[in-house]
Tab-separated table of C-alpha atoms in Angstrom:
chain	number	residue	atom	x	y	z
A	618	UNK	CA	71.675	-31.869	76.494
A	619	UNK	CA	70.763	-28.501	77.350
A	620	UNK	CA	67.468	-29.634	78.463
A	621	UNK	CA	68.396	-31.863	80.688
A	622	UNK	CA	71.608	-30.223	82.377
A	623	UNK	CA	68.803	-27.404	83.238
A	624	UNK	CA	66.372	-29.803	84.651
A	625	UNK	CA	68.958	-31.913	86.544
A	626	UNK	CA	70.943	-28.594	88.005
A	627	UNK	CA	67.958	-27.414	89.120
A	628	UNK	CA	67.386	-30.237	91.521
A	629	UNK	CA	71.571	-29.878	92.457
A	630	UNK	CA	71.712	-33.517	90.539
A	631	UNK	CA	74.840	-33.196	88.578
A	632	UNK	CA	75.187	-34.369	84.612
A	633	UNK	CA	77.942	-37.570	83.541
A	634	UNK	CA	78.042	-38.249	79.905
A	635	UNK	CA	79.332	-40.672	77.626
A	636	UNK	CA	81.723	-38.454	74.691
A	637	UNK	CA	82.971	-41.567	73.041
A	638	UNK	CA	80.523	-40.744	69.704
A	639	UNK	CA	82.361	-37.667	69.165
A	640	UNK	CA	85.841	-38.672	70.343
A	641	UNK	CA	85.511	-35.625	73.049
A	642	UNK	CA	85.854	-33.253	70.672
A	643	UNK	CA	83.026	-32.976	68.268
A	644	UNK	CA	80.794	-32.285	71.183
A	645	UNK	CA	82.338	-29.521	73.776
A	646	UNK	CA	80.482	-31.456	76.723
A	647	UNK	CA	81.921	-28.800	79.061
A	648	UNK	CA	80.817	-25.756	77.008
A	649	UNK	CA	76.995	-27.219	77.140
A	650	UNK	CA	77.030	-27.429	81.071
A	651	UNK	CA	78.351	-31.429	81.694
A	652	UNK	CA	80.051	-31.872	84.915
A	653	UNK	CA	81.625	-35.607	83.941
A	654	UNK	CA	82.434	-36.440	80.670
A	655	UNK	CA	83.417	-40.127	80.181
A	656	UNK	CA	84.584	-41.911	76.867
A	657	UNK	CA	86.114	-44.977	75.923
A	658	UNK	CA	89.861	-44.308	74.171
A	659	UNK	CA	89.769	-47.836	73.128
A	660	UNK	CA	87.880	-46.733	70.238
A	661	UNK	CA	89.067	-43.053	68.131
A	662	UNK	CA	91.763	-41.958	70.497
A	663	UNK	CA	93.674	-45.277	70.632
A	664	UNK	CA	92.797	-45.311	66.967
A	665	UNK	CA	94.253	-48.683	66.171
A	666	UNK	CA	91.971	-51.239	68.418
A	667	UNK	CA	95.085	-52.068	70.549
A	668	UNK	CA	94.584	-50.665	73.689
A	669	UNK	CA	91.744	-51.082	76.531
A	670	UNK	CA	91.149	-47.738	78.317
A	671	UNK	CA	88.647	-45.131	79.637
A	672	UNK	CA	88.843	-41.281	80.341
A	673	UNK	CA	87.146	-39.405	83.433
A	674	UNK	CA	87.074	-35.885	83.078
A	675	UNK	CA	85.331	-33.383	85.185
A	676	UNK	CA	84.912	-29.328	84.436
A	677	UNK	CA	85.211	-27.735	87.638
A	678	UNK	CA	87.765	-27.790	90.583
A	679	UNK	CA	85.019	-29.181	92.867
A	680	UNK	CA	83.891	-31.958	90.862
A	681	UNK	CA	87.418	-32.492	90.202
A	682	UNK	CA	87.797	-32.932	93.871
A	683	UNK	CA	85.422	-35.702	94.470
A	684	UNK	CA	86.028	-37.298	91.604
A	685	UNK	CA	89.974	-37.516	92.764
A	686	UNK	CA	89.229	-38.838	96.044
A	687	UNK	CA	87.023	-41.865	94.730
A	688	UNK	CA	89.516	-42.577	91.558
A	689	UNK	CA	92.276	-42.916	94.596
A	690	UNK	CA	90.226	-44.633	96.756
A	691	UNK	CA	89.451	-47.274	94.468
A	692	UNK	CA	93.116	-47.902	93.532
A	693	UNK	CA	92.137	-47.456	89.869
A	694	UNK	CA	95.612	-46.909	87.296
A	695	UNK	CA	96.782	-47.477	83.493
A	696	UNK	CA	99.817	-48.684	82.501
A	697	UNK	CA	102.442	-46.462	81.103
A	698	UNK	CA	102.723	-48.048	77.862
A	699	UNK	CA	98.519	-48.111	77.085
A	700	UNK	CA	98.704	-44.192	78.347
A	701	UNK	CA	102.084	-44.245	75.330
A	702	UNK	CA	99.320	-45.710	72.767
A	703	UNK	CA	96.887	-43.545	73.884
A	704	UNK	CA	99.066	-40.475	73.626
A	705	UNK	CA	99.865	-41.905	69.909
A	706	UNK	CA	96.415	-41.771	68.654
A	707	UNK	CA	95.942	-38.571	69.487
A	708	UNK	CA	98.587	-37.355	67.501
A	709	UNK	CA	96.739	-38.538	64.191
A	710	UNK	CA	92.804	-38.298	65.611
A	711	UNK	CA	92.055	-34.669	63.886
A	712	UNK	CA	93.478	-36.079	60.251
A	713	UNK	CA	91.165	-39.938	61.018
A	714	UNK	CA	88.408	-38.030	62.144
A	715	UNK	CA	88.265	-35.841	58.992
A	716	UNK	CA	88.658	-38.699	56.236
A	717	UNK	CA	86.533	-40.473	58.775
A	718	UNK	CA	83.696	-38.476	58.741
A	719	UNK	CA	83.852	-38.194	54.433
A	720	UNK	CA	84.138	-41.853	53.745
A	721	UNK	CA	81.180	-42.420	55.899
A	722	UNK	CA	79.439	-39.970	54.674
A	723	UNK	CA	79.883	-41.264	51.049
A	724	UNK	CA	79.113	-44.953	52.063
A	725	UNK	CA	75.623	-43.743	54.332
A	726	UNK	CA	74.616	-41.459	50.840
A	727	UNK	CA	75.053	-44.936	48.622
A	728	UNK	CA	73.100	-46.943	51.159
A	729	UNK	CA	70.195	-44.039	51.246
A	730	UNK	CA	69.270	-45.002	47.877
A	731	UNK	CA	69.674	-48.561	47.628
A	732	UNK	CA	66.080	-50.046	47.236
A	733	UNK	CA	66.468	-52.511	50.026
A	734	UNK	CA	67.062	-49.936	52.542
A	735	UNK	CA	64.160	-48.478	54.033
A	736	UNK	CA	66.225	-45.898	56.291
A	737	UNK	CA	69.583	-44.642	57.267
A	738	UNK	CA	70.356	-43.790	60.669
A	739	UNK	CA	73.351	-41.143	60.818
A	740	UNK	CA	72.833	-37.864	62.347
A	741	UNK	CA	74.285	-35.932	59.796
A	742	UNK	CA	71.201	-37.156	57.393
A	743	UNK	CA	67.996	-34.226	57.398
A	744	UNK	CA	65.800	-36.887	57.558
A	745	UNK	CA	67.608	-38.960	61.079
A	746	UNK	CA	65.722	-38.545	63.862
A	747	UNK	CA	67.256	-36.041	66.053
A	748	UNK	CA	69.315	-34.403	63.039
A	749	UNK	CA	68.351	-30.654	64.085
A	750	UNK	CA	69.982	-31.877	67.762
A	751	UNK	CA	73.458	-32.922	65.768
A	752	UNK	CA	73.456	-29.946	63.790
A	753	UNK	CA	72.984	-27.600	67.130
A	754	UNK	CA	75.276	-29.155	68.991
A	755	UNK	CA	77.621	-31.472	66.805
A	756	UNK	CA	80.962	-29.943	65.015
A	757	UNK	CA	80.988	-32.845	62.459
A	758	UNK	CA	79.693	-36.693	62.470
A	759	UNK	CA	81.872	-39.601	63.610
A	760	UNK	CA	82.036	-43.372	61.430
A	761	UNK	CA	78.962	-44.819	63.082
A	762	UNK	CA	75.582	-45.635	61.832
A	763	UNK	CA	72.510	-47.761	61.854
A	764	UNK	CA	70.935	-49.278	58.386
A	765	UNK	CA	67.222	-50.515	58.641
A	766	UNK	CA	66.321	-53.052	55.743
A	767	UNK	CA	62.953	-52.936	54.531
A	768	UNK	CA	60.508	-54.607	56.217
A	769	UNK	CA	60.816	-57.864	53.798
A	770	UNK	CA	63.592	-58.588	55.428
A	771	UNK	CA	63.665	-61.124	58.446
A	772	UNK	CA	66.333	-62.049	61.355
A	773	UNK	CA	67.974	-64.576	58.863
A	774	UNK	CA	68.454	-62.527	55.507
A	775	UNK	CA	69.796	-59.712	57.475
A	776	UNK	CA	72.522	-61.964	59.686
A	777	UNK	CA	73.365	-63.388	56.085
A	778	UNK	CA	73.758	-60.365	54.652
A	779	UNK	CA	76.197	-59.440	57.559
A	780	UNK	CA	77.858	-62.672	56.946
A	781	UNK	CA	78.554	-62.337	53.173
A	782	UNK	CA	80.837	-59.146	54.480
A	783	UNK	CA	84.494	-59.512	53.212
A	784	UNK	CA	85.589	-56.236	53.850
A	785	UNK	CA	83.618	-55.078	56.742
A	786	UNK	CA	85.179	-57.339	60.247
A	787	UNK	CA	82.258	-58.633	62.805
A	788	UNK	CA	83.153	-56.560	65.770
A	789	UNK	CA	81.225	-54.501	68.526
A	790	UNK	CA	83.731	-51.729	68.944
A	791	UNK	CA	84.609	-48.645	66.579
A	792	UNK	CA	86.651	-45.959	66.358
A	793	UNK	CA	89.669	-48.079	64.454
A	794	UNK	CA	91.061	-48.496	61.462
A	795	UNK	CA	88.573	-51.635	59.943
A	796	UNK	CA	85.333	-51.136	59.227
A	797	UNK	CA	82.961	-53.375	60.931
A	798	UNK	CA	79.771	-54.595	61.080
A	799	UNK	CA	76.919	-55.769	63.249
A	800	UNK	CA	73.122	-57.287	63.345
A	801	UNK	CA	70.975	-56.624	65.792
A	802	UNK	CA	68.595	-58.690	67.123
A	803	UNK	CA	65.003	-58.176	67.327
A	804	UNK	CA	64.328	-55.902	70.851
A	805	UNK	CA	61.500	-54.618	71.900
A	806	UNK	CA	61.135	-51.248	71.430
A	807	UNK	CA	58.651	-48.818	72.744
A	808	UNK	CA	58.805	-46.015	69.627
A	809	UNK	CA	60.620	-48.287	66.965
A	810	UNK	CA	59.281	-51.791	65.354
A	811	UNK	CA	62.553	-52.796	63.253
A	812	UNK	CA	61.906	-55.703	64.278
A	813	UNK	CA	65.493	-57.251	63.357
A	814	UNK	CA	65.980	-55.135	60.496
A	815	UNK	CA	69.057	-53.101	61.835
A	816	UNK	CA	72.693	-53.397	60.814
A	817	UNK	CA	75.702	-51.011	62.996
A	818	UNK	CA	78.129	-49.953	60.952
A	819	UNK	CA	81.577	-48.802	61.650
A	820	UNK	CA	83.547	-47.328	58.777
A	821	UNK	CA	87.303	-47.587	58.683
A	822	UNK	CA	90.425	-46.218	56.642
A	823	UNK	CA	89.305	-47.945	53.500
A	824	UNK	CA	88.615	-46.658	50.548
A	825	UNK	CA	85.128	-45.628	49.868
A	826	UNK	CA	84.779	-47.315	46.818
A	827	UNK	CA	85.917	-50.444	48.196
A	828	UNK	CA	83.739	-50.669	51.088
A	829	UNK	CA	80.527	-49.903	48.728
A	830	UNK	CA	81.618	-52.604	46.688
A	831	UNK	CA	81.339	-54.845	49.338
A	832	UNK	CA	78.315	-54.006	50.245
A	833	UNK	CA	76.656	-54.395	46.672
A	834	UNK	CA	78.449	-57.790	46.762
A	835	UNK	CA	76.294	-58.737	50.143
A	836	UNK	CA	73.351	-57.520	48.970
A	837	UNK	CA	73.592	-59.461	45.634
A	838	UNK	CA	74.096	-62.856	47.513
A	839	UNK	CA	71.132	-62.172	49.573
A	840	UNK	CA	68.919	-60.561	47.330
């Protein structure tokens, strides 16, 4: 981010991000030159997948000013009980961050050494692409991360294995209390060939042990 708030500056271009990953706090978009910071509350400030709502915030009075005029041009508001939800998350999102962050932890360390898995995809890891990145500029690790299967796996035995789930919900959000989890399908990729291979997941408020145990139980039915 540094990088490129330098490069773009430079050429008066000014720098929007997306904060949802860190809830707007684990990354101090502000303090590392962003002018717009965006994220979805939907997902770790609502907390509870029950509300449908966005943040725009801006870091200086002038940005502040054209942002205003546009967001009242536009018409755009919330209604008072989704900004009540909203304002209710926030009261628990430093203690659901924290257990969080250690349950997924636990569950991305169990995965690391099954033999089926040929690599984990969570920041936090020394071995995730763009780890150093994290550690510069990260304050801790949210509850989402990528699994890629070994390359014996195909399109099929990896939507099965998402399918033999009982714990873990289908679901393209995160940020609430259920873990959830999702295939992806093949893309093309210019510097990755997964090829299929990838499962998101979102860890919840379960227990850790629980949600391992489901996932040995999926792995068992497909292996």
């Amino acid at each position: 981010m540094p990088a490129i708030v330098a490069t773009a500056h430079a050429a008066g271009v000014p720098v929007a991000l997306d904060n949802t990953y860190a809830a707007g706090v684990l990354f101090d978009a502000f303090a590392h030159g962003v002018d717009v910071s965006m994220q979805a509350l939907t997902k770790y400030v609502g907390g509870h997948s029950d509300i449908l709502l966005g943040t725009v915030s801006v870091g200086t009075a002038e940005a502040q000013e054209r942002i205003g005029a546009t967001h009242r041009l536009l018409g755009m508001a919330v209604s008072p009980d989704d900004c009540a939800l909203a304002l209710r998350g926030l009261e628990t999102l430093a203690v659901r961050l924290d257990r969080l962050e250690k349950t997924t932890l636990e569950v991305a360390h169990w995965l690391k050494a099954r033999p089926e898995v040929a690599l984990v995809l969570h920041p936090a890891l020394p071995d995730c692409p763009g780890h150093e990145i994290w550690r510069r500029d990260f304050t801790g690790s949210a509850s989402v991360f990528s699994v890629v299967f070994e390359p014996g796996w195909d399109t099929q035995r990896v939507t099965d294995f998402v399918e033999a789930l009982r714990l873990f919900r289908l679901g393209f959000s995160w940020g609430g209390t259920h873990s959830l989890a999702m295939a992806y399908p093949p893309l093309p990729r210019t510097q990755r060939g997964y090829d299929g291979r990838i499962v998101r997941l979102n860890v919840g408020l379960e227990e850790p042990a629980d949600l391992i145990a489901d996932l040995e139980q999926a792995l068992k039915q497909v292996a």
